[in-house]
Amino acid sequence: MTTSGEAGGVGRSVVDRCRRVVRDHGVWLTALLSVAVFLGLAAYANVGDVTNALATLRWRTFATVIGLTTIGYGFRFAKWHYYLRRLEVDVPLEASAIAFFSGLMMVVTPGKAGEVWKAWFLRDTRGVPASKTTSVVGAERITDLIALSAMAALGLLVYSRSSLPIVAVLGAIGAGIGLLQWRRACLAILARLESLPVVGEYATELERFYESAYQLFRFRPLVVATLVSLAAWGLEGVALWLVLDGFGVETSVVIGLFVFGLGSVVGAVSMLPGGLAAAEASMVGVLLTFGYPEAVAAAATVVIRVGTLWYAAALGTAVFLAYTATR
């Protein structure tokens, strides 16, 4: 049984860990850079025109964006908890939820690498080996990328645009998963790593990580997780469609899914913090090719990024602060 002193120690450990991650990954710098990117978009499309466009958008539309994004996070939490169950990680639903939602504050780190925080959180508060649950974070990112690539591919097929970049991303993912499932080869590589001076010290952790990843990328969990990711990210694509519709321009759900999916893939592949600049530039560029006015393209991109990326960071921070307040 955990004493109050031990609980306080665990709580301080988690808080200290969070502070180090925020410091090391430059989350606050990312926020400032994001503001700079938004201002750059406004300047590109004429600040006055973008401001006027934003003024025409009803708050009800933005509230709907937040609602759809929140439901999407519910789907993604279900995927996270499903993965934990697949690995027989027995943690209470509440602890799983706190780990997942507090981890959202790390979405603005490069490649969302800071979300490994969730593995650290369960290690520090529940004693779950981080080498086991880190694979869950990796599997989340891969299935998200597959779903977003599928959304982008839908638009590429409908509008007859080049699909080579998406094919390349999906091909790389497929090759990686195929190699991961080649158990004999992977175990042979791990066995060789054990003899290396530094890496060999972490042989047990590497083997645990591999075994977990192997289980998560089996056919059934891969399909289930990808379908859940499609539902979650699809809602954010629908949110972009509603934003465009809110500006009074002709649009369609497919355009929303396509633009959001492609922009998110570009942002993820760029490995920039939160896909900053790369995702925005991609979304604006694609919207311009569809003939949308510059002010609408820039305003819609700002709204959807605030309502998805930065809402996630704010939600994660709020959950973490609420958690630490009870420690």
Tab-separated table of C-alpha atoms in Angstrom:
chain	number	residue	atom	x	y	z
A	1	MET	CA	0.000	0.000	0.000
A	2	THR	CA	1.360	3.436	-0.963
A	3	THR	CA	1.790	5.876	1.910
A	4	SER	CA	1.023	9.575	1.601
A	5	GLY	CA	4.763	10.311	1.665
A	6	GLU	CA	5.410	7.850	-1.146
A	7	ALA	CA	2.483	9.260	-3.122
A	8	GLY	CA	3.887	12.751	-2.698
A	9	GLY	CA	7.293	11.521	-3.866
A	10	VAL	CA	5.767	9.937	-6.953
A	11	GLY	CA	3.804	13.099	-7.657
A	12	ARG	CA	6.954	15.250	-7.409
A	13	SER	CA	8.821	12.795	-9.622
A	14	VAL	CA	6.144	13.092	-12.310
A	15	VAL	CA	6.083	16.887	-12.063
A	16	ASP	CA	9.882	17.095	-12.292
A	17	ARG	CA	9.840	14.780	-15.277
A	18	CYS	CA	7.275	16.983	-17.013
A	19	ARG	CA	9.318	20.108	-16.393
A	20	ARG	CA	12.408	18.483	-17.893
A	21	VAL	CA	10.502	17.377	-20.995
A	22	VAL	CA	9.019	20.846	-21.485
A	23	ARG	CA	12.467	22.385	-21.048
A	24	ASP	CA	14.346	19.924	-23.237
A	25	HIS	CA	11.820	19.925	-26.092
A	26	GLY	CA	11.291	23.682	-26.096
A	27	VAL	CA	7.488	23.586	-25.882
A	28	TRP	CA	7.281	27.270	-25.028
A	29	LEU	CA	9.554	28.147	-27.940
A	30	THR	CA	7.251	26.123	-30.189
A	31	ALA	CA	4.296	28.189	-28.987
A	32	LEU	CA	6.103	31.415	-29.850
A	33	LEU	CA	7.112	30.063	-33.251
A	34	SER	CA	3.525	29.025	-33.893
A	35	VAL	CA	2.364	32.583	-33.251
A	36	ALA	CA	5.043	33.753	-35.682
A	37	VAL	CA	3.793	31.283	-38.306
A	38	PHE	CA	0.198	32.465	-37.865
A	39	LEU	CA	1.302	36.095	-38.177
A	40	GLY	CA	3.286	35.145	-41.267
A	41	LEU	CA	0.213	33.570	-42.845
A	42	ALA	CA	-1.817	36.677	-42.040
A	43	ALA	CA	0.839	38.924	-43.547
A	44	TYR	CA	1.052	36.733	-46.667
A	45	ALA	CA	-2.698	36.892	-47.266
A	46	ASN	CA	-3.072	40.511	-46.054
A	47	VAL	CA	-3.701	40.986	-42.353
A	48	GLY	CA	-6.856	43.005	-42.893
A	49	ASP	CA	-8.427	40.399	-45.197
A	50	VAL	CA	-7.590	37.530	-42.831
A	51	THR	CA	-8.978	39.471	-39.859
A	52	ASN	CA	-12.183	40.206	-41.749
A	53	ALA	CA	-12.515	36.545	-42.725
A	54	LEU	CA	-12.035	35.422	-39.126
A	55	ALA	CA	-14.657	37.937	-37.994
A	56	THR	CA	-17.259	36.267	-40.232
A	57	LEU	CA	-16.760	32.846	-38.643
A	58	ARG	CA	-19.365	32.069	-36.029
A	59	TRP	CA	-18.237	30.973	-32.573
A	60	ARG	CA	-20.677	28.076	-32.944
A	61	THR	CA	-18.521	26.738	-35.778
A	62	PHE	CA	-15.357	26.910	-33.663
A	63	ALA	CA	-17.212	25.241	-30.780
A	64	THR	CA	-18.145	22.434	-33.181
A	65	VAL	CA	-14.481	22.066	-34.145
A	66	ILE	CA	-13.571	21.700	-30.465
A	67	GLY	CA	-16.392	19.196	-29.966
A	68	LEU	CA	-15.354	17.020	-32.922
A	69	THR	CA	-11.710	17.159	-31.855
A	70	THR	CA	-12.646	16.125	-28.321
A	71	ILE	CA	-14.638	13.149	-29.597
A	72	GLY	CA	-11.617	12.250	-31.719
A	73	TYR	CA	-9.437	12.241	-28.619
A	74	GLY	CA	-11.957	9.903	-27.042
A	75	PHE	CA	-11.398	7.486	-29.929
A	76	ARG	CA	-7.641	7.828	-29.603
A	77	PHE	CA	-7.801	7.171	-25.875
A	78	ALA	CA	-9.790	4.000	-26.643
A	79	LYS	CA	-6.944	2.941	-28.955
A	80	TRP	CA	-4.338	3.685	-26.276
A	81	HIS	CA	-6.199	1.631	-23.673
A	82	TYR	CA	-6.834	-1.168	-26.176
A	83	TYR	CA	-3.100	-1.357	-26.805
A	84	LEU	CA	-2.378	-1.533	-23.071
A	85	ARG	CA	-4.834	-4.418	-22.770
A	86	ARG	CA	-3.179	-6.198	-25.702
A	87	LEU	CA	0.109	-6.056	-23.785
A	88	GLU	CA	-1.619	-7.154	-20.564
A	89	VAL	CA	-0.693	-3.900	-18.854
A	90	ASP	CA	-3.221	-3.855	-16.050
A	91	VAL	CA	-3.761	-0.258	-14.962
A	92	PRO	CA	-7.040	1.312	-13.791
A	93	LEU	CA	-9.035	3.173	-16.435
A	94	GLU	CA	-8.546	6.442	-14.553
A	95	ALA	CA	-4.755	6.110	-14.509
A	96	SER	CA	-4.766	5.182	-18.193
A	97	ALA	CA	-6.895	8.237	-19.002
A	98	ILE	CA	-4.663	10.607	-17.009
A	99	ALA	CA	-1.575	9.236	-18.759
A	100	PHE	CA	-3.138	9.606	-22.199
A	101	PHE	CA	-4.764	13.009	-21.858
A	102	SER	CA	-1.879	14.603	-19.965
A	103	GLY	CA	0.371	13.315	-22.744
A	104	LEU	CA	-1.482	15.557	-25.190
A	105	MET	CA	0.508	18.518	-23.870
A	106	MET	CA	3.480	16.979	-25.692
A	107	VAL	CA	1.912	17.016	-29.180
A	108	VAL	CA	3.933	20.122	-30.014
A	109	THR	CA	7.268	18.337	-29.595
A	110	PRO	CA	9.248	17.212	-32.696
A	111	GLY	CA	7.475	14.217	-34.212
A	112	LYS	CA	5.377	14.148	-31.016
A	113	ALA	CA	8.357	12.394	-29.443
A	114	GLY	CA	7.487	14.008	-26.122
A	115	GLU	CA	4.439	11.749	-25.907
A	116	VAL	CA	6.783	9.072	-24.572
A	117	TRP	CA	5.849	10.967	-21.405
A	118	LYS	CA	2.889	8.569	-21.140
A	119	ALA	CA	5.263	5.634	-20.757
A	120	TRP	CA	7.246	7.517	-18.115
A	121	PHE	CA	4.055	8.468	-16.305
A	122	LEU	CA	2.924	4.847	-16.002
A	123	ARG	CA	6.424	3.821	-14.951
A	124	ASP	CA	6.655	6.479	-12.236
A	125	THR	CA	3.106	6.075	-10.925
A	126	ARG	CA	2.305	2.414	-11.616
A	127	GLY	CA	5.653	0.682	-11.943
A	128	VAL	CA	5.028	-0.378	-15.563
A	129	PRO	CA	8.346	-0.795	-17.468
A	130	ALA	CA	8.721	2.103	-19.904
A	131	SER	CA	10.396	-0.215	-22.426
A	132	LYS	CA	7.077	-2.051	-22.677
A	133	THR	CA	4.715	0.898	-23.094
A	134	THR	CA	7.015	3.005	-25.282
A	135	SER	CA	6.049	0.634	-28.080
A	136	VAL	CA	2.424	1.711	-27.571
A	137	VAL	CA	3.386	5.338	-28.221
A	138	GLY	CA	5.215	4.239	-31.372
A	139	ALA	CA	2.274	2.125	-32.554
A	140	GLU	CA	-0.071	5.064	-31.986
A	141	ARG	CA	2.042	7.288	-34.218
A	142	ILE	CA	2.366	4.695	-36.991
A	143	THR	CA	-1.368	3.910	-37.149
A	144	ASP	CA	-2.128	7.642	-37.047
A	145	LEU	CA	0.185	8.165	-40.007
A	146	ILE	CA	-1.466	5.313	-41.921
A	147	ALA	CA	-4.919	6.823	-41.310
A	148	LEU	CA	-3.825	10.346	-42.298
A	149	SER	CA	-2.119	8.995	-45.420
A	150	ALA	CA	-5.345	7.191	-46.342
A	151	MET	CA	-7.266	10.472	-45.963
A	152	ALA	CA	-4.744	12.240	-48.166
A	153	ALA	CA	-4.815	9.411	-50.709
A	154	LEU	CA	-8.608	9.724	-50.943
A	155	GLY	CA	-8.297	13.313	-52.090
A	156	LEU	CA	-5.395	12.533	-54.388
A	157	LEU	CA	-7.459	9.856	-56.125
A	158	VAL	CA	-10.623	11.983	-56.367
A	159	TYR	CA	-8.818	15.045	-57.690
A	160	SER	CA	-6.283	13.177	-59.852
A	161	ARG	CA	-3.199	14.638	-58.237
A	162	SER	CA	0.192	12.948	-57.872
A	163	SER	CA	0.128	10.403	-55.059
A	164	LEU	CA	3.857	9.567	-55.101
A	165	PRO	CA	4.684	11.119	-51.676
A	166	ILE	CA	1.809	9.266	-49.985
A	167	VAL	CA	2.744	6.011	-51.703
A	168	ALA	CA	6.317	6.497	-50.475
A	169	VAL	CA	5.163	7.056	-46.862
A	170	LEU	CA	2.843	4.044	-46.896
A	171	GLY	CA	5.520	1.936	-48.579
A	172	ALA	CA	8.058	2.833	-45.898
A	173	ILE	CA	5.554	2.012	-43.150
A	174	GLY	CA	4.655	-1.285	-44.799
A	175	ALA	CA	8.321	-2.250	-45.129
A	176	GLY	CA	8.955	-1.358	-41.488
A	177	ILE	CA	6.017	-3.408	-40.236
A	178	GLY	CA	7.031	-6.311	-42.464
A	179	LEU	CA	10.540	-6.259	-41.014
A	180	LEU	CA	9.151	-6.032	-37.493
A	181	GLN	CA	7.057	-9.149	-38.098
A	182	TRP	CA	10.097	-11.050	-39.426
A	183	ARG	CA	10.660	-12.426	-35.961
A	184	ARG	CA	13.627	-14.659	-36.698
A	185	ALA	CA	15.657	-11.825	-38.217
A	186	CYS	CA	14.767	-9.343	-35.478
A	187	LEU	CA	15.679	-11.756	-32.698
A	188	ALA	CA	18.976	-12.479	-34.453
A	189	ILE	CA	19.735	-8.742	-34.592
A	190	LEU	CA	18.876	-8.363	-30.900
A	191	ALA	CA	21.144	-11.279	-30.054
A	192	ARG	CA	24.040	-9.584	-31.848
A	193	LEU	CA	23.362	-6.293	-30.086
A	194	GLU	CA	23.815	-8.000	-26.716
A	195	SER	CA	27.543	-8.333	-27.402
A	196	LEU	CA	28.059	-4.618	-28.056
A	197	PRO	CA	29.740	-2.659	-25.219
A	198	VAL	CA	27.098	0.011	-24.517
A	199	VAL	CA	23.975	-1.256	-26.279
A	200	GLY	CA	24.336	-4.661	-24.654
A	201	GLU	CA	23.582	-3.144	-21.271
A	202	TYR	CA	20.061	-2.441	-22.485
A	203	ALA	CA	19.492	-5.831	-24.089
A	204	THR	CA	16.615	-6.722	-21.748
A	205	GLU	CA	14.835	-3.416	-22.392
A	206	LEU	CA	15.330	-3.724	-26.160
A	207	GLU	CA	13.951	-7.255	-26.176
A	208	ARG	CA	10.938	-6.180	-24.111
A	209	PHE	CA	10.347	-3.275	-26.496
A	210	TYR	CA	10.549	-5.570	-29.514
A	211	GLU	CA	8.184	-8.179	-28.065
A	212	SER	CA	5.620	-5.483	-27.287
A	213	ALA	CA	5.935	-3.915	-30.736
A	214	TYR	CA	5.670	-7.326	-32.374
A	215	GLN	CA	2.344	-7.949	-30.612
A	216	LEU	CA	0.923	-4.516	-31.440
A	217	PHE	CA	1.651	-4.810	-35.152
A	218	ARG	CA	0.029	-8.198	-35.608
A	219	PHE	CA	-2.734	-8.094	-38.226
A	220	ARG	CA	-5.775	-7.782	-35.949
A	221	PRO	CA	-4.540	-5.019	-33.599
A	222	LEU	CA	-3.079	-3.177	-36.594
A	223	VAL	CA	-6.436	-3.151	-38.401
A	224	VAL	CA	-8.436	-2.263	-35.291
A	225	ALA	CA	-6.104	0.574	-34.326
A	226	THR	CA	-5.978	1.965	-37.866
A	227	LEU	CA	-9.777	2.020	-38.134
A	228	VAL	CA	-10.000	3.845	-34.806
A	229	SER	CA	-7.384	6.314	-36.042
A	230	LEU	CA	-9.395	6.867	-39.220
A	231	ALA	CA	-12.457	7.716	-37.141
A	232	ALA	CA	-10.491	10.071	-34.868
A	233	TRP	CA	-8.585	11.961	-37.545
A	234	GLY	CA	-11.550	11.863	-39.909
A	235	LEU	CA	-13.479	13.974	-37.410
A	236	GLU	CA	-10.764	16.620	-37.589
A	237	GLY	CA	-10.967	16.531	-41.382
A	238	VAL	CA	-14.728	17.047	-41.081
A	239	ALA	CA	-13.976	19.960	-38.742
A	240	LEU	CA	-11.881	21.622	-41.471
A	241	TRP	CA	-14.743	21.163	-43.914
A	242	LEU	CA	-17.103	22.899	-41.483
A	243	VAL	CA	-14.641	25.759	-41.040
A	244	LEU	CA	-14.415	26.279	-44.794
A	245	ASP	CA	-18.195	26.106	-45.029
A	246	GLY	CA	-18.384	28.658	-42.219
A	247	PHE	CA	-16.475	31.124	-44.394
A	248	GLY	CA	-19.235	30.829	-46.998
A	249	VAL	CA	-17.162	29.180	-49.720
A	250	GLU	CA	-18.090	26.130	-51.782
A	251	THR	CA	-16.481	23.033	-50.338
A	252	SER	CA	-16.940	19.329	-49.651
A	253	VAL	CA	-16.125	16.777	-46.967
A	254	VAL	CA	-13.541	15.167	-49.256
A	255	ILE	CA	-11.648	18.460	-49.515
A	256	GLY	CA	-11.616	18.776	-45.727
A	257	LEU	CA	-10.321	15.216	-45.297
A	258	PHE	CA	-7.773	15.583	-48.090
A	259	VAL	CA	-6.320	18.930	-47.017
A	260	PHE	CA	-6.165	18.020	-43.335
A	261	GLY	CA	-4.732	14.552	-44.030
A	262	LEU	CA	-2.066	15.755	-46.447
A	263	GLY	CA	-1.074	18.712	-44.280
A	264	SER	CA	-0.768	16.470	-41.224
A	265	VAL	CA	1.358	13.910	-43.085
A	266	VAL	CA	3.680	16.643	-44.343
A	267	GLY	CA	3.915	18.043	-40.821
A	268	ALA	CA	4.659	14.612	-39.342
A	269	VAL	CA	7.302	13.732	-41.928
A	270	SER	CA	9.000	17.113	-41.444
A	271	MET	CA	9.711	16.145	-37.794
A	272	LEU	CA	9.304	19.804	-36.858
A	273	PRO	CA	7.683	20.552	-33.475
A	274	GLY	CA	3.968	19.960	-34.009
A	275	GLY	CA	4.650	19.941	-37.760
A	276	LEU	CA	4.978	23.699	-37.355
A	277	ALA	CA	5.164	25.702	-40.608
A	278	ALA	CA	5.262	22.551	-42.764
A	279	ALA	CA	1.647	21.583	-42.026
A	280	GLU	CA	0.362	25.160	-42.302
A	281	ALA	CA	2.194	25.833	-45.554
A	282	SER	CA	0.912	22.567	-47.017
A	283	MET	CA	-2.702	23.227	-46.038
A	284	VAL	CA	-2.665	26.785	-47.373
A	285	GLY	CA	-0.927	25.699	-50.567
A	286	VAL	CA	-3.435	22.940	-51.320
A	287	LEU	CA	-6.393	25.199	-50.551
A	288	LEU	CA	-5.004	27.774	-52.984
A	289	THR	CA	-4.779	25.139	-55.724
A	290	PHE	CA	-8.504	24.560	-55.229
A	291	GLY	CA	-9.094	28.238	-55.927
A	292	TYR	CA	-9.877	29.449	-52.420
A	293	PRO	CA	-9.019	33.095	-51.698
A	294	GLU	CA	-5.732	33.591	-49.861
A	295	ALA	CA	-7.474	35.133	-46.850
A	296	VAL	CA	-9.863	32.170	-46.500
A	297	ALA	CA	-7.057	29.617	-46.930
A	298	ALA	CA	-4.926	31.311	-44.269
A	299	ALA	CA	-7.823	31.916	-41.857
A	300	ALA	CA	-9.136	28.341	-42.177
A	301	THR	CA	-5.650	26.947	-41.517
A	302	VAL	CA	-5.188	29.108	-38.412
A	303	VAL	CA	-8.604	28.096	-37.041
A	304	ILE	CA	-8.118	24.366	-37.596
A	305	ARG	CA	-4.603	24.363	-36.141
A	306	VAL	CA	-5.741	26.230	-33.038
A	307	GLY	CA	-8.779	23.957	-32.706
A	308	THR	CA	-6.772	20.750	-33.027
A	309	LEU	CA	-3.043	21.039	-32.263
A	310	TRP	CA	-3.114	23.835	-29.689
A	311	TYR	CA	-6.394	22.690	-28.176
A	312	ALA	CA	-4.714	19.323	-27.556
A	313	ALA	CA	-1.774	21.012	-25.841
A	314	ALA	CA	-4.113	23.108	-23.690
A	315	LEU	CA	-6.281	20.113	-22.790
A	316	GLY	CA	-3.248	18.022	-21.871
A	317	THR	CA	-1.843	20.797	-19.710
A	318	ALA	CA	-5.185	21.255	-17.930
A	319	VAL	CA	-5.435	17.523	-17.184
A	320	PHE	CA	-1.870	17.424	-15.887
A	321	LEU	CA	-2.363	20.467	-13.649
A	322	ALA	CA	-5.604	19.002	-12.300
A	323	TYR	CA	-3.763	15.754	-11.557
A	324	THR	CA	-0.843	17.435	-9.797
A	325	ALA	CA	-3.244	19.564	-7.751
A	326	THR	CA	-4.550	16.369	-6.117
A	327	ARG	CA	-1.100	14.981	-5.257
